[in-house]
Short mmCIF file of C-alpha atoms in Angstrom, two decimals:
data_model
loop_
_atom_site.label_atom_id
_atom_site.label_comp_id
_atom_site.label_asym_id
_atom_site.label_seq_id
_atom_site.Cartn_x
_atom_site.Cartn_y
_atom_site.Cartn_z
CA MET D 1213 0.00 0.00 0.00
CA ALA D 1214 1.29 3.44 -0.95
CA TYR D 1215 1.43 6.46 1.36
CA PHE D 1216 1.50 10.05 0.09
CA ARG D 1217 2.65 13.36 1.48
CA LYS D 1218 3.13 16.85 0.14
CA ARG D 1219 6.62 18.30 0.35
CA ALA D 1220 8.21 21.56 -0.76
CA ASN D 1221 9.08 20.19 -4.19
CA GLY D 1222 5.75 18.45 -4.78
CA TRP D 1223 3.94 15.21 -3.92
CA GLU D 1224 5.83 12.05 -2.89
CA TYR D 1225 4.77 8.39 -2.63
CA ARG D 1226 6.32 5.75 -0.37
CA ILE D 1227 5.69 1.99 -0.75
CA SER D 1228 6.65 -0.69 1.80
CA TYR D 1229 7.13 -4.24 0.51
CA LYS D 1230 9.01 -7.50 1.01
CA ASP D 1231 11.84 -8.16 -1.41
CA ASN D 1232 12.83 -11.51 -2.92
CA LEU D 1233 14.70 -12.34 0.29
CA GLY D 1234 11.70 -11.72 2.51
CA LYS D 1235 13.15 -8.50 3.90
CA TYR D 1236 11.10 -5.31 4.24
CA ARG D 1237 12.06 -2.59 1.76
CA GLN D 1238 10.76 0.83 0.81
CA LYS D 1239 10.51 2.54 -2.52
CA SER D 1240 9.77 6.25 -2.71
CA LYS D 1241 9.74 8.96 -5.31
CA GLY D 1242 8.79 12.64 -5.16
CA GLY D 1243 8.53 15.80 -7.23
CA PHE D 1244 5.03 15.14 -8.64
CA ARG D 1245 2.92 18.24 -9.38
CA THR D 1246 -0.30 16.69 -8.08
CA LYS D 1247 -1.34 13.86 -5.77
CA SER D 1248 -3.06 12.26 -8.77
CA GLU D 1249 0.25 12.04 -10.63
CA ALA D 1250 1.94 10.59 -7.55
CA SER D 1251 -0.86 8.06 -7.19
CA HIS D 1252 -0.56 6.98 -10.82
CA ALA D 1253 3.19 6.52 -10.48
CA ALA D 1254 2.73 4.58 -7.21
CA ASN D 1255 0.27 2.22 -8.89
CA GLN D 1256 2.79 1.50 -11.63
CA ALA D 1257 5.54 0.92 -9.08
CA GLU D 1258 3.35 -1.50 -7.10
CA LEU D 1259 2.56 -3.39 -10.30
CA GLU D 1260 6.27 -3.74 -11.06
CA ILE D 1261 6.93 -4.98 -7.54
CA ALA D 1262 4.11 -7.55 -7.81
CA GLN D 1263 5.46 -8.78 -11.15
CA GLY D 1264 8.95 -9.14 -9.74
CA ILE D 1265 10.38 -6.56 -12.12
CA LEU D 1266 11.82 -4.26 -9.50
CA LYS D 1267 15.55 -4.91 -9.20
CA ASP D 1268 17.05 -4.53 -5.78
CA GLU D 1269 20.70 -3.77 -6.43
CA ARG D 1270 21.59 -4.48 -2.81
CA VAL D 1271 20.82 -8.23 -3.04
CA THR D 1272 23.99 -10.32 -3.14
CA TYR D 1273 24.12 -13.51 -5.15
CA ALA D 1274 24.88 -15.52 -2.00
CA ASP D 1275 21.76 -14.12 -0.27
CA TYR D 1276 19.58 -14.87 -3.28
CA PHE D 1277 20.96 -18.43 -3.51
CA LEU D 1278 20.16 -19.04 0.17
CA LYS D 1279 16.63 -17.67 -0.21
CA TRP D 1280 16.10 -19.91 -3.23
CA CYS D 1281 17.19 -22.89 -1.14
CA GLU D 1282 14.77 -22.00 1.64
CA VAL D 1283 11.81 -21.46 -0.69
CA TYR D 1284 12.26 -24.07 -3.41
CA LYS D 1285 14.27 -26.85 -1.78
CA LYS D 1286 14.01 -27.01 2.00
CA PRO D 1287 10.26 -27.80 2.17
CA HIS D 1288 10.62 -30.67 -0.31
CA ILE D 1289 13.79 -32.53 0.67
CA THR D 1290 15.29 -34.17 3.74
CA TYR D 1291 17.54 -32.22 6.07
CA ALA D 1292 20.49 -34.42 5.08
CA THR D 1293 19.99 -33.44 1.43
CA TYR D 1294 19.40 -29.80 2.35
CA ARG D 1295 22.81 -29.70 4.02
CA LYS D 1296 24.36 -30.33 0.59
CA TYR D 1297 22.76 -27.10 -0.63
CA LEU D 1298 24.05 -25.26 2.44
CA HIS D 1299 27.55 -26.54 1.67
CA ILE D 1300 27.34 -25.13 -1.87
CA HIS D 1301 26.10 -21.86 -0.36
CA ASP D 1302 29.24 -21.75 1.80
CA VAL D 1303 31.34 -22.22 -1.34
CA ILE D 1304 29.47 -19.35 -3.01
CA VAL D 1305 30.05 -17.06 -0.02
CA THR D 1306 33.77 -17.91 -0.08
CA HIS D 1307 34.30 -17.38 -3.81
CA PHE D 1308 31.72 -14.74 -4.76
CA GLY D 1309 31.70 -12.80 -1.49
CA ASN D 1310 29.40 -9.78 -1.63
CA THR D 1311 29.01 -9.83 -5.42
CA LYS D 1312 25.57 -8.43 -6.21
CA LEU D 1313 23.14 -10.64 -8.11
CA GLY D 1314 22.86 -8.02 -10.83
CA ASN D 1315 26.65 -8.01 -11.26
CA MET D 1316 26.99 -11.74 -11.91
CA THR D 1317 28.48 -12.42 -15.34
CA ALA D 1318 29.40 -15.51 -17.34
CA SER D 1319 33.11 -14.70 -17.17
CA LYS D 1320 32.99 -14.15 -13.42
CA TYR D 1321 31.17 -17.45 -12.93
CA GLN D 1322 33.57 -19.30 -15.22
CA SER D 1323 36.53 -17.91 -13.31
CA VAL D 1324 35.17 -19.32 -10.05
CA VAL D 1325 34.43 -22.69 -11.68
CA ASN D 1326 38.03 -22.78 -12.94
CA ASN D 1327 39.32 -22.15 -9.41
CA LEU D 1328 37.07 -24.82 -7.96
CA SER D 1329 38.35 -27.36 -10.50
CA GLU D 1330 41.71 -27.19 -8.69
CA ILE D 1331 40.29 -28.31 -5.34
CA TYR D 1332 37.10 -30.32 -5.95
CA VAL D 1333 36.37 -33.64 -7.66
CA TRP D 1334 34.21 -33.87 -10.78
CA THR D 1335 31.00 -34.85 -8.97
CA THR D 1336 31.21 -31.80 -6.70
CA ILE D 1337 31.81 -29.50 -9.69
CA LYS D 1338 28.75 -30.94 -11.42
CA THR D 1339 26.64 -30.47 -8.30
CA PHE D 1340 27.86 -26.88 -7.86
CA HIS D 1341 26.99 -26.07 -11.46
CA SER D 1342 23.61 -27.79 -11.33
CA TYR D 1343 22.48 -25.81 -8.29
CA ASN D 1344 23.72 -22.50 -9.66
CA ARG D 1345 22.13 -23.09 -13.04
CA GLN D 1346 18.75 -23.57 -11.34
CA VAL D 1347 19.21 -20.42 -9.27
CA ALA D 1348 20.18 -18.31 -12.27
CA LYS D 1349 17.14 -19.60 -14.16
CA GLN D 1350 14.89 -18.61 -11.24
CA ALA D 1351 16.49 -15.15 -11.05
CA MET D 1352 15.69 -14.66 -14.74
CA HIS D 1353 12.11 -15.77 -14.11
CA ASP D 1354 11.90 -13.26 -11.25
CA GLY D 1355 13.07 -10.54 -13.63
CA LEU D 1356 16.20 -9.85 -11.56
CA ILE D 1357 18.70 -10.68 -14.31
CA THR D 1358 18.37 -10.78 -18.09
CA ARG D 1359 20.84 -13.58 -18.90
CA ASN D 1360 21.69 -16.96 -17.38
CA PHE D 1361 25.35 -16.47 -16.51
CA THR D 1362 25.86 -20.25 -16.05
CA GLU D 1363 24.65 -21.25 -19.51
CA LEU D 1364 27.94 -21.61 -21.42
CA ALA D 1365 30.18 -22.60 -18.53
CA LYS D 1366 32.90 -25.21 -19.20
CA LEU D 1367 33.28 -27.77 -16.42
CA SER D 1368 36.36 -29.75 -15.49
CA SER D 1369 38.24 -31.09 -12.49
CA LYS D 1370 41.94 -31.67 -11.90
CA VAL D 1371 41.31 -33.63 -8.71
CA GLU D 1372 41.18 -37.39 -9.12
CA SER D 1373 38.11 -39.01 -7.61
CA LYS D 1374 38.67 -41.71 -5.04
CA GLU D 1375 36.32 -44.61 -5.47
CA LYS D 1376 34.37 -45.23 -2.34
CA GLU D 1377 35.12 -48.76 -1.24
CA LEU D 1378 32.11 -50.63 0.07
CA LYS D 1379 32.72 -52.43 3.35
CA PHE D 1380 31.43 -55.95 3.84
CA LEU D 1381 31.74 -58.59 6.50
CA GLN D 1382 33.07 -62.02 5.66
CA SER D 1383 30.48 -64.79 5.91
CA ASP D 1384 31.78 -66.14 9.23
CA GLU D 1385 31.95 -62.62 10.77
CA TYR D 1386 28.45 -61.88 9.50
CA GLN D 1387 26.86 -65.01 10.90
CA MET D 1388 28.69 -64.69 14.22
CA LEU D 1389 27.51 -61.09 14.62
CA ILE D 1390 23.91 -62.08 13.94
CA ALA D 1391 24.12 -64.83 16.56
CA GLU D 1392 25.66 -62.51 19.16
CA MET D 1393 23.04 -59.81 18.62
CA ALA D 1394 20.21 -62.36 18.74
CA ASP D 1395 21.39 -63.42 22.20
CA THR D 1396 21.33 -59.86 23.59
CA VAL D 1397 18.17 -58.30 22.12
CA LYS D 1398 17.16 -56.87 25.47
CA ARG D 1399 19.32 -53.95 24.36
CA GLN D 1400 17.53 -52.00 21.64
CA THR D 1401 20.69 -51.14 19.75
CA HIS D 1402 21.60 -54.84 19.58
CA PHE D 1403 18.17 -55.69 18.19
CA CYS D 1404 18.50 -52.84 15.68
CA ILE D 1405 21.79 -54.31 14.47
CA TYR D 1406 20.19 -57.77 14.24
CA LEU D 1407 17.25 -56.31 12.32
CA ILE D 1408 19.37 -54.49 9.73
CA ALA D 1409 21.79 -57.40 9.33
CA THR D 1410 18.97 -59.86 8.57
CA THR D 1411 16.78 -57.63 6.39
CA GLY D 1412 19.07 -55.10 4.67
CA LEU D 1413 16.93 -52.20 5.93
CA ARG D 1414 18.25 -48.67 5.85
CA PHE D 1415 18.74 -47.26 9.36
CA SER D 1416 15.85 -44.80 9.01
CA GLU D 1417 13.61 -47.61 7.74
CA ALA D 1418 14.46 -49.73 10.78
CA LEU D 1419 13.55 -46.84 13.09
CA GLY D 1420 10.31 -46.36 11.14
CA LEU D 1421 8.99 -49.85 11.77
CA THR D 1422 5.99 -50.31 14.03
CA ILE D 1423 4.71 -53.52 15.57
CA ASP D 1424 2.00 -53.74 12.88
CA ASP D 1425 4.71 -53.87 10.18
CA ILE D 1426 5.98 -57.28 11.31
CA ASP D 1427 3.77 -60.04 9.88
CA CYS D 1428 4.85 -63.14 11.79
CA ASP D 1429 2.19 -65.34 10.19
CA ASN D 1430 3.21 -64.64 6.59
CA LEU D 1431 6.91 -64.11 7.43
CA ILE D 1432 6.99 -60.60 5.93
CA ILE D 1433 8.13 -57.13 7.01
CA ASN D 1434 6.18 -54.27 5.44
CA VAL D 1435 8.22 -51.11 4.77
CA ASP D 1436 6.24 -47.95 3.99
CA LYS D 1437 7.76 -45.12 6.06
CA THR D 1438 10.91 -43.96 7.82
CA TYR D 1439 11.77 -42.20 11.07
CA LYS D 1440 14.75 -39.86 11.35
CA VAL D 1441 16.57 -38.71 14.44
CA TYR D 1442 18.91 -36.13 12.94
CA SER D 1443 18.79 -32.55 14.17
CA GLY D 1444 16.43 -30.53 12.00
CA ASP D 1445 14.85 -33.66 10.53
CA ILE D 1446 13.41 -35.50 13.53
CA GLY D 1447 10.18 -37.42 12.98
CA TRP D 1448 8.25 -39.45 10.43
CA HIS D 1449 9.16 -39.27 6.76
CA PRO D 1450 8.25 -41.10 3.55
CA THR D 1451 10.59 -43.71 2.13
CA LYS D 1452 13.56 -42.74 -0.03
CA ASN D 1453 11.64 -43.49 -3.23
CA LYS D 1454 8.45 -45.28 -4.26
CA GLN D 1455 10.41 -48.50 -4.84
CA SER D 1456 11.42 -48.44 -1.17
CA VAL D 1457 7.82 -49.19 -0.21
CA ARG D 1458 8.22 -52.94 -0.22
CA GLN D 1459 8.00 -56.28 1.56
CA ILE D 1460 11.02 -58.10 2.98
CA PRO D 1461 11.01 -61.84 3.68
CA ILE D 1462 11.94 -63.13 7.14
CA ASN D 1463 12.23 -66.66 8.53
CA LYS D 1464 11.05 -68.43 11.67
CA SER D 1465 14.38 -67.82 13.38
CA PHE D 1466 13.81 -64.08 12.94
CA VAL D 1467 10.29 -64.41 14.38
CA ASP D 1468 11.65 -66.21 17.44
CA THR D 1469 14.25 -63.48 18.01
CA TYR D 1470 11.63 -60.78 17.42
CA ARG D 1471 9.28 -62.26 20.01
CA LYS D 1472 12.17 -62.52 22.44
CA TYR D 1473 12.85 -58.81 21.85
CA LEU D 1474 9.21 -57.90 22.50
CA ALA D 1475 9.42 -59.70 25.84
CA GLU D 1476 12.82 -58.39 26.95
CA GLY D 1477 13.79 -55.19 25.11
CA TYR D 1478 10.76 -53.50 23.60
CA ILE D 1479 9.68 -50.24 25.21
CA PRO D 1480 5.93 -49.51 24.81
CA ASN D 1481 5.23 -46.10 23.25
CA GLU D 1482 2.23 -44.21 21.83
CA GLU D 1483 3.37 -44.59 18.22
CA ASN D 1484 4.10 -48.34 18.55
CA ARG D 1485 7.56 -47.76 17.12
CA LEU D 1486 9.62 -50.91 17.33
CA ILE D 1487 12.86 -49.12 18.25
CA ILE D 1488 12.95 -45.79 20.09
CA LYS D 1489 16.38 -45.89 21.72
CA SER D 1490 19.11 -46.26 19.12
CA SER D 1491 21.35 -44.12 16.94
CA ASN D 1492 24.01 -44.50 14.29
CA THR D 1493 26.61 -43.53 16.87
CA ALA D 1494 25.43 -46.24 19.27
CA ILE D 1495 25.36 -48.83 16.48
CA ASN D 1496 28.88 -47.93 15.31
CA LYS D 1497 30.14 -48.23 18.88
CA VAL D 1498 28.64 -51.71 19.36
CA LEU D 1499 29.90 -52.90 15.98
CA ARG D 1500 33.41 -51.70 16.70
CA LYS D 1501 33.39 -53.54 20.02
CA HIS D 1502 32.16 -56.82 18.55
CA LEU D 1503 34.09 -56.75 15.26
CA ASN D 1504 37.28 -55.06 16.48
CA LYS D 1505 37.14 -52.63 13.56
CA LYS D 1506 35.17 -49.67 12.27
CA PHE D 1507 31.88 -50.68 10.71
CA THR D 1508 28.49 -49.07 10.12
CA ALA D 1509 24.80 -49.90 9.82
CA HIS D 1510 25.01 -49.24 6.08
CA GLY D 1511 27.86 -51.75 5.90
CA LEU D 1512 25.43 -54.32 7.32
CA ARG D 1513 23.00 -53.52 4.51
CA HIS D 1514 25.77 -54.11 1.94
CA THR D 1515 26.76 -57.34 3.66
CA TYR D 1516 23.17 -58.59 3.57
CA ALA D 1517 22.94 -57.81 -0.16
CA SER D 1518 26.25 -59.49 -0.97
CA TYR D 1519 25.19 -62.55 1.04
CA LEU D 1520 22.03 -62.87 -1.06
CA ILE D 1521 23.95 -62.43 -4.32
CA ASN D 1522 26.61 -64.97 -3.34
CA ASN D 1523 23.83 -67.42 -2.48
CA ASN D 1524 22.40 -67.07 -5.99
CA VAL D 1525 19.26 -65.12 -5.12
CA ASP D 1526 17.95 -63.65 -8.37
CA LEU D 1527 19.31 -60.13 -8.88
CA MET D 1528 15.88 -58.66 -9.60
CA VAL D 1529 14.65 -60.03 -6.27
CA VAL D 1530 17.69 -58.60 -4.45
CA SER D 1531 17.00 -55.19 -6.00
CA LYS D 1532 13.37 -55.27 -4.86
CA ILE D 1533 14.26 -56.39 -1.34
CA LEU D 1534 16.77 -53.55 -1.01
CA GLY D 1535 14.28 -50.99 -2.34
CA HIS D 1536 16.58 -49.79 -5.09
CA LYS D 1537 15.12 -47.40 -7.64
CA ASN D 1538 15.95 -49.78 -10.48
CA LEU D 1539 18.10 -52.79 -11.34
CA ASN D 1540 20.89 -50.56 -12.65
CA THR D 1541 21.43 -49.23 -9.13
CA THR D 1542 21.99 -52.75 -7.83
CA LEU D 1543 24.33 -53.60 -10.70
CA LYS D 1544 26.35 -50.44 -10.16
CA VAL D 1545 26.71 -50.82 -6.39
CA TYR D 1546 27.58 -54.51 -6.42
CA ALA D 1547 29.44 -54.74 -9.74
CA HIS D 1548 32.60 -56.12 -8.09
CA LEU D 1549 30.68 -59.18 -6.87
CA PHE D 1550 29.69 -60.05 -10.41
CA ASP D 1551 33.30 -60.09 -11.59
CA THR D 1552 33.87 -63.13 -9.39
CA LYS D 1553 30.56 -64.70 -10.40
CA ILE D 1554 31.34 -64.19 -14.10
CA THR D 1555 34.58 -66.15 -13.69
CA GLN D 1556 32.61 -68.96 -12.01
CA GLU D 1557 29.93 -68.88 -14.71
CA PHE D 1558 32.59 -69.07 -17.43
CA GLU D 1559 33.80 -72.34 -15.97
CA GLN D 1560 30.23 -73.67 -15.77
CA THR D 1561 29.76 -72.66 -19.41
CA ARG D 1562 32.83 -74.68 -20.39
CA GLN D 1563 31.60 -77.69 -18.44
CA ALA D 1564 28.11 -77.42 -19.93
CA PHE D 1565 29.46 -78.16 -23.37
CA GLY D 1566 31.53 -81.08 -22.11
CA ALA D 1567 34.58 -82.70 -23.61
CA ASN D 1568 32.61 -84.86 -26.04
CA LEU D 1569 30.35 -82.13 -27.47
CA GLY D 1570 30.61 -82.26 -31.25
CA GLN D 1571 32.57 -85.53 -31.21
CA THR D 1572 29.63 -87.77 -32.09
CA LYS D 1573 29.68 -88.53 -35.78
CA LYS D 1574 26.88 -89.69 -38.02
CA LYS D 1575 27.03 -93.38 -38.72
CA PRO D 1576 27.86 -94.20 -42.33
#
């Protein structure tokens, strides 16, 4: 809403509004001969503000990036994912400083990308560029810039990526751990370890299980939600993807251990959550004590998957049990296991043909 007052040099309007960063701003202009002229000009100014045409030259690119994250990303992603955006924001603050949004240029952006290529791996460079490209596109849509300064950027990295080595337990370690945890399920963290080791659940999926999710009659666990305990993300959440809503087979041994847990370790609660007192830190501590080495809950998930693969469970079934988005994900994560299996299958292929194949001749 505009306010008007008469001054020595004529009529003046003053408009209060929130800018693209949610901060209160004022726009004013004076020198109009009549109040009618001032009112007409104020109406035009308010229209420009509403349409996002008004350019606030004080807005830095870093501030606009952060506001974009808060408006377009934070409400729709997990806190763990949101932290990736905050990390990129920190990089922007470091390398662009107080550069105003309106002063961002393609050459300035390319210069920063070149500098980053000296210290970050290729995947980080791609992520940095992807986020900034989206922000620049939004700024154009808001009418704050006229060109997408990221559009023709050349990406590269001089830092060699280190392949993340997946950690697995050997079969004897794996089975011994399961047995030890089954004997001590009165401790919730021990049951959580047992649960993940025998089902391949993600940690948040394990915490999201309720008593109703365990079908002892049909030997099935139903997974349709998660529960997170990280700061800023505490509470119920949907699964990672629609494929993660799934059923996981269990056996009678699991049911026996589960019923033992209900009698000795389960803590009744209003939400019927199966596990309410466990954390990644607690799990890592117990695993280190029992295995005499660093190991994680996610490592248990990988071990479970590799155990199924090595026991010739169909790969499509393994993918569905793990809740992977598609079969390619499973192939990519566990590719190294198939190298060994291919060697074994080659030998079976040789034996299938046999030494006498093709030796039988037609009788004259």
